[in-house]
Short mmCIF file of C-alpha atoms and ligand atoms in Angstrom, two decimals:
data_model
loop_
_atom_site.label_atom_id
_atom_site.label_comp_id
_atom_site.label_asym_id
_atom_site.label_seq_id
_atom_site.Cartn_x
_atom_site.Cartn_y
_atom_site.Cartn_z
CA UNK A 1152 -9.76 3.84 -22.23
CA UNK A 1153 -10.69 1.61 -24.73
CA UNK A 1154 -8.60 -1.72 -26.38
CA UNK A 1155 -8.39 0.22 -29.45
CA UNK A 1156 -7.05 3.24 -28.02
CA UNK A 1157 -4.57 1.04 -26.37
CA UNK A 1158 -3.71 -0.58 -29.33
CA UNK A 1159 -2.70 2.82 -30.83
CA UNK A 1160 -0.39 3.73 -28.57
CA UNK A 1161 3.40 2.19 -29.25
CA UNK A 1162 4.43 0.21 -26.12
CA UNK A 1163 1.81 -1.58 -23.81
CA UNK A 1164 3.33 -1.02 -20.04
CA UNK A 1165 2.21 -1.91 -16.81
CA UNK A 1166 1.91 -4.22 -13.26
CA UNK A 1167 3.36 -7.34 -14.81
CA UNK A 1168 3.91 -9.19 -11.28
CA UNK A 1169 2.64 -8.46 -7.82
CA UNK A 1170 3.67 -10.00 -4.40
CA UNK A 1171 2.72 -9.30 -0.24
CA UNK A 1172 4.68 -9.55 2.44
CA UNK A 1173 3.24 -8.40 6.04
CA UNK A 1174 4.47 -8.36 9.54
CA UNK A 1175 3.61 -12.27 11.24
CA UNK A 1176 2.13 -10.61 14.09
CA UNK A 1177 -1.03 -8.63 14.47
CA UNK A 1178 -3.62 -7.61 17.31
CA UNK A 1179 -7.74 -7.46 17.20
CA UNK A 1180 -9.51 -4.12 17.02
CA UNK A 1181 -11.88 -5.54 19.62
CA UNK A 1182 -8.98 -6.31 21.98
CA UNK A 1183 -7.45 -3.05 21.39
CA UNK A 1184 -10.84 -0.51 22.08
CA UNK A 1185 -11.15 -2.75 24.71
CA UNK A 1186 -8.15 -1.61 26.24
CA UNK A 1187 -8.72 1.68 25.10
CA UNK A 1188 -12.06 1.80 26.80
CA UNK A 1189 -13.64 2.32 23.41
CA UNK A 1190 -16.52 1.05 22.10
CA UNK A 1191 -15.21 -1.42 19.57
CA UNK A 1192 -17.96 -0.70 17.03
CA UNK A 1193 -16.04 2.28 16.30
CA UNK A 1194 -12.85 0.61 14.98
CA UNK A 1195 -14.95 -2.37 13.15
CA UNK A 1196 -17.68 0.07 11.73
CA UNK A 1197 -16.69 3.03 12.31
CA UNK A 1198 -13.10 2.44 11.34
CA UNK A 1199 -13.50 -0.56 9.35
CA UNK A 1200 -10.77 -2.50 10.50
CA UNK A 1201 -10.93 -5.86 12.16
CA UNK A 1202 -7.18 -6.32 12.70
CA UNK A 1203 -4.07 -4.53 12.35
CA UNK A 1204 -0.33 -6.40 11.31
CA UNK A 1205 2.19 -5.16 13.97
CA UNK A 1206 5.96 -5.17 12.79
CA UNK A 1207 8.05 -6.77 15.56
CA UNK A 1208 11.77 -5.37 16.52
CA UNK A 1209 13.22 -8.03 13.57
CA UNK A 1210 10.59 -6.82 10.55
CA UNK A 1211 11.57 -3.68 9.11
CA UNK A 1212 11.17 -1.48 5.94
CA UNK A 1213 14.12 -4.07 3.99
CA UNK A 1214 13.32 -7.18 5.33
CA UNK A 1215 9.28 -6.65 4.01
CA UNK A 1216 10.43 -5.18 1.03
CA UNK A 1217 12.65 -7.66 -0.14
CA UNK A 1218 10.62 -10.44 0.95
CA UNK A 1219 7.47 -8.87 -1.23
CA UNK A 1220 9.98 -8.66 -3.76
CA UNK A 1221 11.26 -11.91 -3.15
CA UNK A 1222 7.35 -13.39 -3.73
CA UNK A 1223 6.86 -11.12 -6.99
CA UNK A 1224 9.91 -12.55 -8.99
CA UNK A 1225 8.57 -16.41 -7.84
CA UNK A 1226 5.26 -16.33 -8.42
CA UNK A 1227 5.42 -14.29 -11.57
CA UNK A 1228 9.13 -16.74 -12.60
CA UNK A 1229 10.85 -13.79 -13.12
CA UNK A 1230 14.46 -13.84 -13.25
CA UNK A 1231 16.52 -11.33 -10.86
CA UNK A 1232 18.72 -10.47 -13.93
CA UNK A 1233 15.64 -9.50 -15.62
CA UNK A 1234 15.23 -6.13 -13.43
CA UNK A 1235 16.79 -2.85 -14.62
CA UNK A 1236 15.47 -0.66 -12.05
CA UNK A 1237 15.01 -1.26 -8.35
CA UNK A 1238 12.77 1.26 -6.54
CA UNK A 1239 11.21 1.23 -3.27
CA UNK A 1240 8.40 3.82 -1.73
CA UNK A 1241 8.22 4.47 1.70
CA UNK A 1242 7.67 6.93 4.07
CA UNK A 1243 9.64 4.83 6.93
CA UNK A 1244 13.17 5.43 5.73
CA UNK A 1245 15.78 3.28 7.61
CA UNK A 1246 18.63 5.78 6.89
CA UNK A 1247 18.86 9.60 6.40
CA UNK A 1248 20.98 8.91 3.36
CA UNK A 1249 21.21 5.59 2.31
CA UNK A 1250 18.42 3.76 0.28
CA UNK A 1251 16.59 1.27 1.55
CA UNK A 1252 16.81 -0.51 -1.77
CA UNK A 1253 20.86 -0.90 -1.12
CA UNK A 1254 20.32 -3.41 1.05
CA UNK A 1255 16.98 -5.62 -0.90
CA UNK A 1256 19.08 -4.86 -4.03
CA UNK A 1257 21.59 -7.41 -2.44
CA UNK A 1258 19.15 -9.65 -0.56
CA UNK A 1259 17.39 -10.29 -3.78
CA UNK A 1260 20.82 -11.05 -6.32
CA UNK A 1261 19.59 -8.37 -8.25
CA UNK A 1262 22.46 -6.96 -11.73
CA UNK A 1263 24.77 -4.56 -10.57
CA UNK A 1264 23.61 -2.35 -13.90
CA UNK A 1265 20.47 -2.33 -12.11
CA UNK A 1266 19.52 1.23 -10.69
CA UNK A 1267 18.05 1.67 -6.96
CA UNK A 1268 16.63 4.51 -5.97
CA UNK A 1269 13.96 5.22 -2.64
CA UNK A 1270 10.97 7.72 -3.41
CA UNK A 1271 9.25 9.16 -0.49
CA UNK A 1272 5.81 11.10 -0.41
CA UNK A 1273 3.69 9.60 2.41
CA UNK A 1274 1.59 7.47 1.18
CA UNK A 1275 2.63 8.60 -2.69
CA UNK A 1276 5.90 6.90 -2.67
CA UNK A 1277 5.50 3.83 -4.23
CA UNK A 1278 2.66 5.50 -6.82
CA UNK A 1279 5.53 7.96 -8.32
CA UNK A 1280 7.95 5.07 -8.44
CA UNK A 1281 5.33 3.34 -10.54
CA UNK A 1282 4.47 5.92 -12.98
CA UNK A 1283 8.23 6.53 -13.05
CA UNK A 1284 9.30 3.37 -13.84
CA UNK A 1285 5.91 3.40 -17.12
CA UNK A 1286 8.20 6.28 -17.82
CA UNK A 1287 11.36 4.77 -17.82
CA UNK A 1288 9.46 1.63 -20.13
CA UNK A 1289 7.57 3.61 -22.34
CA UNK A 1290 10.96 6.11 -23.45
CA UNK A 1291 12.72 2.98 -24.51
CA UNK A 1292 15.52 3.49 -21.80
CA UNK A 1293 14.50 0.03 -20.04
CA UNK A 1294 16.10 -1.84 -23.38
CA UNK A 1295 13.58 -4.92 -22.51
CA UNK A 1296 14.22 -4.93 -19.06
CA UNK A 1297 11.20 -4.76 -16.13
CA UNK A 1298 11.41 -2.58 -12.97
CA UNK A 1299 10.63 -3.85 -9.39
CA UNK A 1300 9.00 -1.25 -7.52
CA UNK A 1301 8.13 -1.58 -3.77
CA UNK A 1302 6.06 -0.16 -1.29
CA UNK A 1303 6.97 -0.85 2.36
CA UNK A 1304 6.02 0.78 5.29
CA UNK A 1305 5.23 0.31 9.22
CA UNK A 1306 2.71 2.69 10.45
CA UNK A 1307 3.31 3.97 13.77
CA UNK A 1308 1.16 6.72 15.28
CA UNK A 1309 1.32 5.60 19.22
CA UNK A 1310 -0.25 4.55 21.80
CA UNK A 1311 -4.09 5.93 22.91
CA UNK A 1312 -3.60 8.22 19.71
CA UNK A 1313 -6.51 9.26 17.34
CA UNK A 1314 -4.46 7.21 14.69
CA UNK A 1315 -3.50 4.02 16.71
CA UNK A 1316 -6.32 1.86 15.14
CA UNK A 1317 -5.33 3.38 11.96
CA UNK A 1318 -1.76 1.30 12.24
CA UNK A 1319 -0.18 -1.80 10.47
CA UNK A 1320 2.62 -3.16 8.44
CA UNK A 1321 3.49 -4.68 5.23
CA UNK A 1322 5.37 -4.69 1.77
CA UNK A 1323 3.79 -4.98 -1.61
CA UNK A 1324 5.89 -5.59 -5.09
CA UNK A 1325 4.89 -5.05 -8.53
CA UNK A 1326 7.09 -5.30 -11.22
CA UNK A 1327 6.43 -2.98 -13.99
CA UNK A 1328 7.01 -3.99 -17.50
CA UNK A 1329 5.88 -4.17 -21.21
CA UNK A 1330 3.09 -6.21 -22.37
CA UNK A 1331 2.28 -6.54 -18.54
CA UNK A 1332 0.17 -9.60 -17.33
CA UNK A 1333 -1.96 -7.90 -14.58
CA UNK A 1334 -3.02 -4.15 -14.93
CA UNK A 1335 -1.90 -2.52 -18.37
CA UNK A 1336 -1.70 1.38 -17.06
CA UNK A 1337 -3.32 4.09 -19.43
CA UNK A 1338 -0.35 6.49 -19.44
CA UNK A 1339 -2.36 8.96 -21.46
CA UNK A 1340 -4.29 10.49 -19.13
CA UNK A 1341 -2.89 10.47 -15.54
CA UNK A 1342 -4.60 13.40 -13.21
CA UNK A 1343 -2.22 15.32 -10.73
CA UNK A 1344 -2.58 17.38 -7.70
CA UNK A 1345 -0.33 18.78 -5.29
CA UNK A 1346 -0.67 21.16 -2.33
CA UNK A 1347 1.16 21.98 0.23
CA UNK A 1348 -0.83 21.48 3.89
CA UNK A 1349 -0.22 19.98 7.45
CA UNK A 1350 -2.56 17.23 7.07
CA UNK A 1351 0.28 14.38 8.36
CA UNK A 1352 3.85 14.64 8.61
CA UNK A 1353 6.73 12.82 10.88
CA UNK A 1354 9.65 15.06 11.70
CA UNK A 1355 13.08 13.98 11.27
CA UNK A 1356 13.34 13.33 15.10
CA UNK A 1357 9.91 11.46 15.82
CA UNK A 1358 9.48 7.70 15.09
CA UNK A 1359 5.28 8.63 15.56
CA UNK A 1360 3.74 10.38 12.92
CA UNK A 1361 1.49 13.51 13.36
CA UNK A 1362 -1.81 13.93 11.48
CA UNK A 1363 -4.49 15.98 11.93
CA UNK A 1364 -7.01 13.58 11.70
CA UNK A 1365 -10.49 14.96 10.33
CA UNK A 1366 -8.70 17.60 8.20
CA UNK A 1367 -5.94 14.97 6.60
CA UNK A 1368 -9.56 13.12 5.46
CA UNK A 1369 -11.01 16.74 3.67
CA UNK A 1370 -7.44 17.29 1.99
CA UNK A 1371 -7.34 13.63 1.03
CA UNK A 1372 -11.19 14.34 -0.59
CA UNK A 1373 -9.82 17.36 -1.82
CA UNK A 1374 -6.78 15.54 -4.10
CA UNK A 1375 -9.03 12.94 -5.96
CA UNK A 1376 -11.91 15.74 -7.07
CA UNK A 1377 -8.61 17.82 -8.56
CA UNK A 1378 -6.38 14.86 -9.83
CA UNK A 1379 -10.01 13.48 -11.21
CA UNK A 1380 -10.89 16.52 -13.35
CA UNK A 1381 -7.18 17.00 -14.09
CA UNK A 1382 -7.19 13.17 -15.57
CA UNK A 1383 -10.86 13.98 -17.79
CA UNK A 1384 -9.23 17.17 -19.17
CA UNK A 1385 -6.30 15.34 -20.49
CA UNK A 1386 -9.00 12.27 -21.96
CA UNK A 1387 -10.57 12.13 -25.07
CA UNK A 1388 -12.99 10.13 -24.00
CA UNK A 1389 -14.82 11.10 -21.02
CA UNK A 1390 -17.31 8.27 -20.80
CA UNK A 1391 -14.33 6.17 -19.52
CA UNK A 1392 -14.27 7.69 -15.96
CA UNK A 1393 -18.06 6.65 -15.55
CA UNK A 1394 -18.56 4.45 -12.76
CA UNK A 1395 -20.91 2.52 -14.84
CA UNK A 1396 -17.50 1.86 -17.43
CA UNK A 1397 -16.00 0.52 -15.04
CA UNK A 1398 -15.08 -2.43 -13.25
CA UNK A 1399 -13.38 -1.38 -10.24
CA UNK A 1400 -11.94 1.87 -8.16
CA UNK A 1401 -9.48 1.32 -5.98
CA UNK A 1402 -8.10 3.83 -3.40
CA UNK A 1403 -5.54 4.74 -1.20
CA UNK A 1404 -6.67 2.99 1.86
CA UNK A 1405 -4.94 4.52 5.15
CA UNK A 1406 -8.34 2.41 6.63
CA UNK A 1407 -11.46 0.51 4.94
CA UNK A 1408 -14.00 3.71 6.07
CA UNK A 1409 -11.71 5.87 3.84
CA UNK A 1410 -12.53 3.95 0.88
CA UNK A 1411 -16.00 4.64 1.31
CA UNK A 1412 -15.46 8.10 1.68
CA UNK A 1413 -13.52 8.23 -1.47
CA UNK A 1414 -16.10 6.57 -3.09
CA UNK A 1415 -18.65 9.04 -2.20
CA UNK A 1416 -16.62 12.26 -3.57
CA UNK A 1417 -16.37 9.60 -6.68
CA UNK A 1418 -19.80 9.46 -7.20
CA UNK A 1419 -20.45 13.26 -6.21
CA UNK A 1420 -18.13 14.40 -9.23
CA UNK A 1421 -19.96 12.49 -11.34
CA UNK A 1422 -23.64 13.90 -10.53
CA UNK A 1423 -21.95 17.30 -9.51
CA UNK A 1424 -24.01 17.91 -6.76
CA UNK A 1425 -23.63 15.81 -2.64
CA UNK A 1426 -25.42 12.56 -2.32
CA UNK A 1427 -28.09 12.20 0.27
CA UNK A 1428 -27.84 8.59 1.99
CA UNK A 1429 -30.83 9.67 3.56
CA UNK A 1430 -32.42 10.03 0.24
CA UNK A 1431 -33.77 6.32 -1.04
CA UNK A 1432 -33.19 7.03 -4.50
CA UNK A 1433 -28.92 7.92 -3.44
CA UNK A 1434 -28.47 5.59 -0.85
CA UNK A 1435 -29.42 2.71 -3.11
CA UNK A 1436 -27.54 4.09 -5.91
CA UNK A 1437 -24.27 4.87 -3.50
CA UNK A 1438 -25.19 1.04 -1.93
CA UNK A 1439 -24.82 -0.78 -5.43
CA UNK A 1440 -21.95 1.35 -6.63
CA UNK A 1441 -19.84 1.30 -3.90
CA UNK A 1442 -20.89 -2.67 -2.88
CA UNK A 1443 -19.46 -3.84 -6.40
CA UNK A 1444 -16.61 -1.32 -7.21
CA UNK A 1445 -14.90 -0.79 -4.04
CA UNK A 1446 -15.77 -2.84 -0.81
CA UNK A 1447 -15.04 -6.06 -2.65
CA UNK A 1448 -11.56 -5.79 -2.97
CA UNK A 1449 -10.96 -4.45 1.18
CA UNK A 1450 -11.13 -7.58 2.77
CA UNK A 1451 -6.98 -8.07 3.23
CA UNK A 1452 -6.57 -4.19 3.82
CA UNK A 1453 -9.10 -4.83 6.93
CA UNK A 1454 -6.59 -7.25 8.16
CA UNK A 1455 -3.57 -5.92 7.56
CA UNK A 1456 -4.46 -2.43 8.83
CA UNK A 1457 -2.83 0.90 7.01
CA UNK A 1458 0.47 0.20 4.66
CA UNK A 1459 0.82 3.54 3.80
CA UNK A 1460 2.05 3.51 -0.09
CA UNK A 1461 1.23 -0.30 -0.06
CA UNK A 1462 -2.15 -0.19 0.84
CA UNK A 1463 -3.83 1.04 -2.60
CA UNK A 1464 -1.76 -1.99 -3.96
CA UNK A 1465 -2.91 -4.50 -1.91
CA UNK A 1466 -6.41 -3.68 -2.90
CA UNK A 1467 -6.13 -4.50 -6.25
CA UNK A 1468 -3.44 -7.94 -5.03
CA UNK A 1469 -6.81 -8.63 -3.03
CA UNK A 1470 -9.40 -8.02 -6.32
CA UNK A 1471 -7.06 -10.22 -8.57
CA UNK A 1472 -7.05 -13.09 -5.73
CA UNK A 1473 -10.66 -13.22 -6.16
CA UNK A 1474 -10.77 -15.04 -9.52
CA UNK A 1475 -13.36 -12.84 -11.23
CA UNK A 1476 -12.63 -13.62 -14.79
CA UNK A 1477 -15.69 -12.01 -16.35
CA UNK A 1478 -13.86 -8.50 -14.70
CA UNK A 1479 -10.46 -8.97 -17.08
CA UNK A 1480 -10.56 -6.73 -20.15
CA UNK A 1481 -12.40 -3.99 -18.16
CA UNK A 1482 -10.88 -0.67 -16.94
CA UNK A 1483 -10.15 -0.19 -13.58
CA UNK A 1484 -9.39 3.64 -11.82
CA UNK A 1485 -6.99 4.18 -9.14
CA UNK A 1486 -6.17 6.82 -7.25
CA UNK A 1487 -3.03 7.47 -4.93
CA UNK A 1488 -3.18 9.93 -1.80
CA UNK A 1489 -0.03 10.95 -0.15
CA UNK A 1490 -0.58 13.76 2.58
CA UNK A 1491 1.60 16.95 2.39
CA UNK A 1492 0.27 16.23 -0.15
CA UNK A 1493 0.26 15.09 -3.49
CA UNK A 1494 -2.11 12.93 -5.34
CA UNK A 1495 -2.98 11.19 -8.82
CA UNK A 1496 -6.15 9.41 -10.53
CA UNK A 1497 -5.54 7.33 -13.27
CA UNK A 1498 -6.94 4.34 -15.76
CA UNK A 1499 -5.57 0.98 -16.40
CA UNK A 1500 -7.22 -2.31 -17.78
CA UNK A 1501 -7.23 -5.91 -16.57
CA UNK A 1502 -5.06 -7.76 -18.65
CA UNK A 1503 -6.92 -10.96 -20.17
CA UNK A 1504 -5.30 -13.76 -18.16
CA UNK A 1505 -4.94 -12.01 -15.20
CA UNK A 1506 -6.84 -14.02 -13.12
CA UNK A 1507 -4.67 -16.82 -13.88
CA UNK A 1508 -2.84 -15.60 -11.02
CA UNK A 1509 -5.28 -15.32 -8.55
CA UNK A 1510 -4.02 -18.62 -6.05
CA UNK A 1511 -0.04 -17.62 -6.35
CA UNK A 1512 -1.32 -13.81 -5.31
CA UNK A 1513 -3.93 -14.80 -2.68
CA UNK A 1514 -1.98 -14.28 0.63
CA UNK A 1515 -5.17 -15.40 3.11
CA UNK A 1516 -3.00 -18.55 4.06
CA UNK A 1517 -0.10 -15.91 4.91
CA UNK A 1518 -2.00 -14.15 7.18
CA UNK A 1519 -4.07 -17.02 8.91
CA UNK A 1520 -0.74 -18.22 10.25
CA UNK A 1521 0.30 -14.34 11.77
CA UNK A 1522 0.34 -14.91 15.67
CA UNK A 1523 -2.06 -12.91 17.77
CA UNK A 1524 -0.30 -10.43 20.30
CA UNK A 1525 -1.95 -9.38 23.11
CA UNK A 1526 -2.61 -5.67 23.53
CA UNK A 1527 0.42 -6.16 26.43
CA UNK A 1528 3.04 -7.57 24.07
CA UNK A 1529 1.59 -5.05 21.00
CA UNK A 1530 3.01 -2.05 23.61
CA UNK A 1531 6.19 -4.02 24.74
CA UNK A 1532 7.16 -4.11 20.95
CA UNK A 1533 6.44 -0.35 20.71
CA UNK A 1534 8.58 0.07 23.66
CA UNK A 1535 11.47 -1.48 22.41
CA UNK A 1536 11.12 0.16 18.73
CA UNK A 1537 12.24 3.62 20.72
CA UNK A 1538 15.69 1.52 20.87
CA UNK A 1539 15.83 -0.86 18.13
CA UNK A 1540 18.24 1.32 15.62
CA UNK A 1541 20.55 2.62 18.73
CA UNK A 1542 24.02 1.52 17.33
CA UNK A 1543 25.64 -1.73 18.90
CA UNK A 1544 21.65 -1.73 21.18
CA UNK A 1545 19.60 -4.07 20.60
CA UNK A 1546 19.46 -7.50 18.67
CA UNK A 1547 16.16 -8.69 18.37
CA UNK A 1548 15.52 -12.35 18.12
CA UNK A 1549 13.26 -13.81 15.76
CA UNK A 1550 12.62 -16.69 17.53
CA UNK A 1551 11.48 -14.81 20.26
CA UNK A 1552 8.84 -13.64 18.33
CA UNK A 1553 8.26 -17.55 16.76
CA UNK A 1554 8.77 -15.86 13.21
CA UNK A 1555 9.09 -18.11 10.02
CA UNK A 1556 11.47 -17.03 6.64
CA UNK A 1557 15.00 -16.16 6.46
CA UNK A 1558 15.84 -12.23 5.98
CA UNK A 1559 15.30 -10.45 9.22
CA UNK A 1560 16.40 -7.13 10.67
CA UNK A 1561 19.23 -7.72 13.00
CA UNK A 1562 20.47 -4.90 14.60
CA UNK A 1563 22.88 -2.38 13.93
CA UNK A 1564 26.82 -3.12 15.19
CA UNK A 1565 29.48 -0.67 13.87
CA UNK A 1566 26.73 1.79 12.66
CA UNK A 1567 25.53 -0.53 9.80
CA UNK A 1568 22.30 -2.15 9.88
CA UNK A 1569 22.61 -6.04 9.98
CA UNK A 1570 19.64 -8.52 7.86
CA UNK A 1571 19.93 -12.32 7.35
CA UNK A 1572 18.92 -15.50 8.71
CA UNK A 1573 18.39 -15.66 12.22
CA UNK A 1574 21.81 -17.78 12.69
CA UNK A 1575 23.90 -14.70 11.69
CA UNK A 1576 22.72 -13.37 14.77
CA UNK A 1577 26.06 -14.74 16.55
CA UNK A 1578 28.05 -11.52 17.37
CA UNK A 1579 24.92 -9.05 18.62
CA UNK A 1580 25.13 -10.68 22.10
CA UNK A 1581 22.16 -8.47 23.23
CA UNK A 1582 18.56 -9.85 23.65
CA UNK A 1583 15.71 -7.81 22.07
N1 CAA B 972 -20.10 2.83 16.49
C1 CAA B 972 -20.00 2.99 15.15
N2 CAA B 972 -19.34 4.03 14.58
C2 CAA B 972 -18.74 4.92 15.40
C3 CAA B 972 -18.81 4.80 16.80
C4 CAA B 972 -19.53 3.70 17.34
N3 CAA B 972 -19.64 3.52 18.65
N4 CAA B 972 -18.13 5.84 17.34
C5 CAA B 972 -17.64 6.56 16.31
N5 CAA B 972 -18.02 6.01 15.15
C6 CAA B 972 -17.68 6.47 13.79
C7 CAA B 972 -17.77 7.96 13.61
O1 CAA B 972 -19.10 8.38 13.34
C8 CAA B 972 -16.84 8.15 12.45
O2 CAA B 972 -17.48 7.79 11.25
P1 CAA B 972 -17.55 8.84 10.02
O3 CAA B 972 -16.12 9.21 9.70
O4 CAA B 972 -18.22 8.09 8.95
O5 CAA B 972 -18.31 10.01 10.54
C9 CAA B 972 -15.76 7.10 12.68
O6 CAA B 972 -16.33 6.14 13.57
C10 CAA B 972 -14.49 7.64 13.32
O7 CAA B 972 -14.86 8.35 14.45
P2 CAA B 972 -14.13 9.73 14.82
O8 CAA B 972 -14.07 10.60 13.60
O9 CAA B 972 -14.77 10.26 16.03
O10 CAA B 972 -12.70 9.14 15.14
P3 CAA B 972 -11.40 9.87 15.64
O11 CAA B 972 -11.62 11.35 15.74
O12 CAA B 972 -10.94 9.18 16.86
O13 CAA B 972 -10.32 9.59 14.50
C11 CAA B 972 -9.30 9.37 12.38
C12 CAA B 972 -10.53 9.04 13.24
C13 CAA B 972 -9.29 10.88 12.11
C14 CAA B 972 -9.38 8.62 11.08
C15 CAA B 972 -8.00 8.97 13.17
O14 CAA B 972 -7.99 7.58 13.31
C16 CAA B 972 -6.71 9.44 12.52
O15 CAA B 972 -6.27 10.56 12.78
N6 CAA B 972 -6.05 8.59 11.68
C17 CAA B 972 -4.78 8.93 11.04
C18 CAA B 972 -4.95 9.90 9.88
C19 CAA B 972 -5.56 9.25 8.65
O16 CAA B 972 -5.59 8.06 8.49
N7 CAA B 972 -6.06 10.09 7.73
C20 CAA B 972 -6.63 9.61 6.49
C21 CAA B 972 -6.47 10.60 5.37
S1 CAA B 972 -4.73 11.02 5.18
C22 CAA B 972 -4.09 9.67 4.39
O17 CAA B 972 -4.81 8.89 3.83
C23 CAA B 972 -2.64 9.45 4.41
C24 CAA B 972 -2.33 8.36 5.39
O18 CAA B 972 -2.32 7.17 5.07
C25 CAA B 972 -2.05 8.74 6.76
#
């Protein structure tokens, strides 16, 4: 994509605004493979993690998701009446029929002509709410007003499972608009894929989700060479998916080693044959590539741990809090994985100014104040999640849990799930 080809098409649309909210809590990979009787090289290196945000019994799906949103519309001084559609992606639904964006519709003062809708693919969600939402922009239907789109999620595989280091928790908001101020999305040549496999799924009765591990990673591989060639044969101009072109890929990152991979089957596409990190001439080629386009911008995601549909997003929150102004103006790809599965590559630009924004999107300060569980309190809180959405059971406590803000998950009395300040906690009796 070039600024000229931009410039051709009618409306400019894209991430206008951008905002994280995590879970305050979080545990250290070395703590956990300690307790795991692993060698902790294999969740730092192997992995790629270094710590992983744990959602305690008062952080849910609508409390992060309305407090990312919350952070978008400040930072960016957007006004709630501004938003015409209200969308949130997640795969951790808090109700079998009821969207999640009900409740953060309210929390936030959002119009009553504004739409809310919930999207669910895995790790997809929040990317189909995004391109739905260019959509809804770019067909004039928006009449000049911006959609907030979130993706919140808690990832939950349990305890001494293959996916337990690949857990966490978090919320990230972008809202989508015209003449966007952060990523300007090149609608014109989006790649798809779909297939149906068992690569990771949670059942209707299981809080955990099931993956098969190694095979979810080949299907995820899989998805970006197809949505890759399906995004060149839609381009006029091919030289635009060069890694050389460009000035960033970002991935869905379920953890930091998966970037890497990604990166790799990048690269592979483009000299159509494997690459050989044995071989000198590849693994300095795959070093430089990968050490300027991808493992820049993985720092927060190796904090925060897996997001599901938030964690591709928090990538690029983490590139823009980096200040690199000499990177605005350049293209960017991205590409979204969500297992079952269904998957799209696509082109966008950094908007000139972007980096403007780099301090009010930098959450570092946010998560240097999370409190450190031990790996004993990390399994009491997965304990009590089996209960926490029992009608009239428990009411967790934020200040048990020292937490800071003021929307929290409360409980649920008379079958409805409660949020607010931790002084509306008056009627649920019941300690959690
Ligand atoms: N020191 C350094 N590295 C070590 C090590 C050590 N002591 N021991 C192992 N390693 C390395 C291994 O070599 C391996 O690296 P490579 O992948 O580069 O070969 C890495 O650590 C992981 O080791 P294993 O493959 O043996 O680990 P595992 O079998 O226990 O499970 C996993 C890894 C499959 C990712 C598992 O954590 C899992 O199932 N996670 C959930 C599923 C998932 O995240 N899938 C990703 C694609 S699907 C998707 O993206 C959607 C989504 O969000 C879920």
């Amino acid at each position: 994509m070039t600024a000229d080809r931009l410039t051709n098409s009618n409306i400019r649309v894209g991430i206008d605004a951008m905002g994280f909210s995590g879970a305050q809590c979080y545990i250290n990979m070395v703590d956990l493979a300690t307790a795991r009787g692993v060698d902790p090289a294999k969740f730092i290196v192997g992995i790629g993690q270094k710590q992983m945000s744990v959602a305690t019994p008062c952080e849910d799906t609508v409390s992060m998701a309305a407090l990312a949103g919350r952070k978008a519309l400040e930072a960016f001084d957007i006004d709630p009446s501004e938003i015409g559609t209200l969308i949130i992606g997640t795969e951790t639904g808090i109700d079998h029929s009821k969207p999640a964006t009900a409740y953060v519709h309210e929390l936030l003062g959002l119009p009553s002509n504004c739409r809310q809708f919930e999207t669910k693919h895995a790790c997809y969600g929040a990317t189909a709410a995004l391109t739905s939402a260019a959509d809804w922009i770019s067909s004039g239907r928006a009449r000049g007003r911006k959609a907030l789109i979130i993706a919140s999620d808690i990832a939950r595989y349990g305890i001494n499972t293959p996916g337990e280091p690949t857990q966490g928790a978090g919320a990230v908001a972008m809202v989508v608009s015209e003449n966007p101020r952060l990523f300007e999305l090149d609608m014109q040549c989006v790649g798809d894929y779909s297939s149906q496999v068992m690569d990771f799924w949670r059942p209707l009765y299981s809080k955990y989700a099931f993956a098969d591990g190694h095979y979810s990673i080949e299907c995820y591989l899989e998805a970006l060479a197809h949505s890759l060639k399906d995004a060149q044969s839609v381009s006029e101009d091919l030289s635009l998916f060069k890694p050389e072109n460009l000035a960033a890929c970002f991935y869905h990152v379920p953890f930091v080693k998966m970037a890497r991979k990604a990166h790799t089957c990048f690269l592979e596409q483009h000299i159509d044959r494997k690459l050989d990190l044995k071989d000198i001439t590849d693994k300095e080629m795959f070093t430089k590539s990968y050490g300027e386009l991808t493992a820049p911008w993985l720092s927060i995601n190796a904090q925060v741990g897996n997001i599901y549909t938030g964690s591709l997003f928090l990538s690029m929150i983490d590139f823009v809090s980096q200040n690199n102004r000499e990177l605005e103006n350049r293209n960017i790809s991205i590409f979204s994985y969500g297992s079952g599965c269904g998957a799209s590559f696509m082109l966008a630009r950094v908007v000139e100014g972007a980096m403007d924004y780099a301090q009010a999107l930098d959450p570092r300060a946010d998560l240097e104040k999370r409190r450190k569980l031990t790996i004993e309190e990390y399994e009491k809180i997965v304990a009590l999640a089996e209960d926490i959405d029992m009608n009239d059971g428990l009411a967790p406590d934020p200040a048990r849990w020292s937490l800071k803000g003021n929307i929290f998950y409360l409980g649920t009395h008379n079958h409805s799930r409660q949020y607010g300040p931790q002084s509306m906690r008056g009627q649920l009796q019941r300690a959690g």
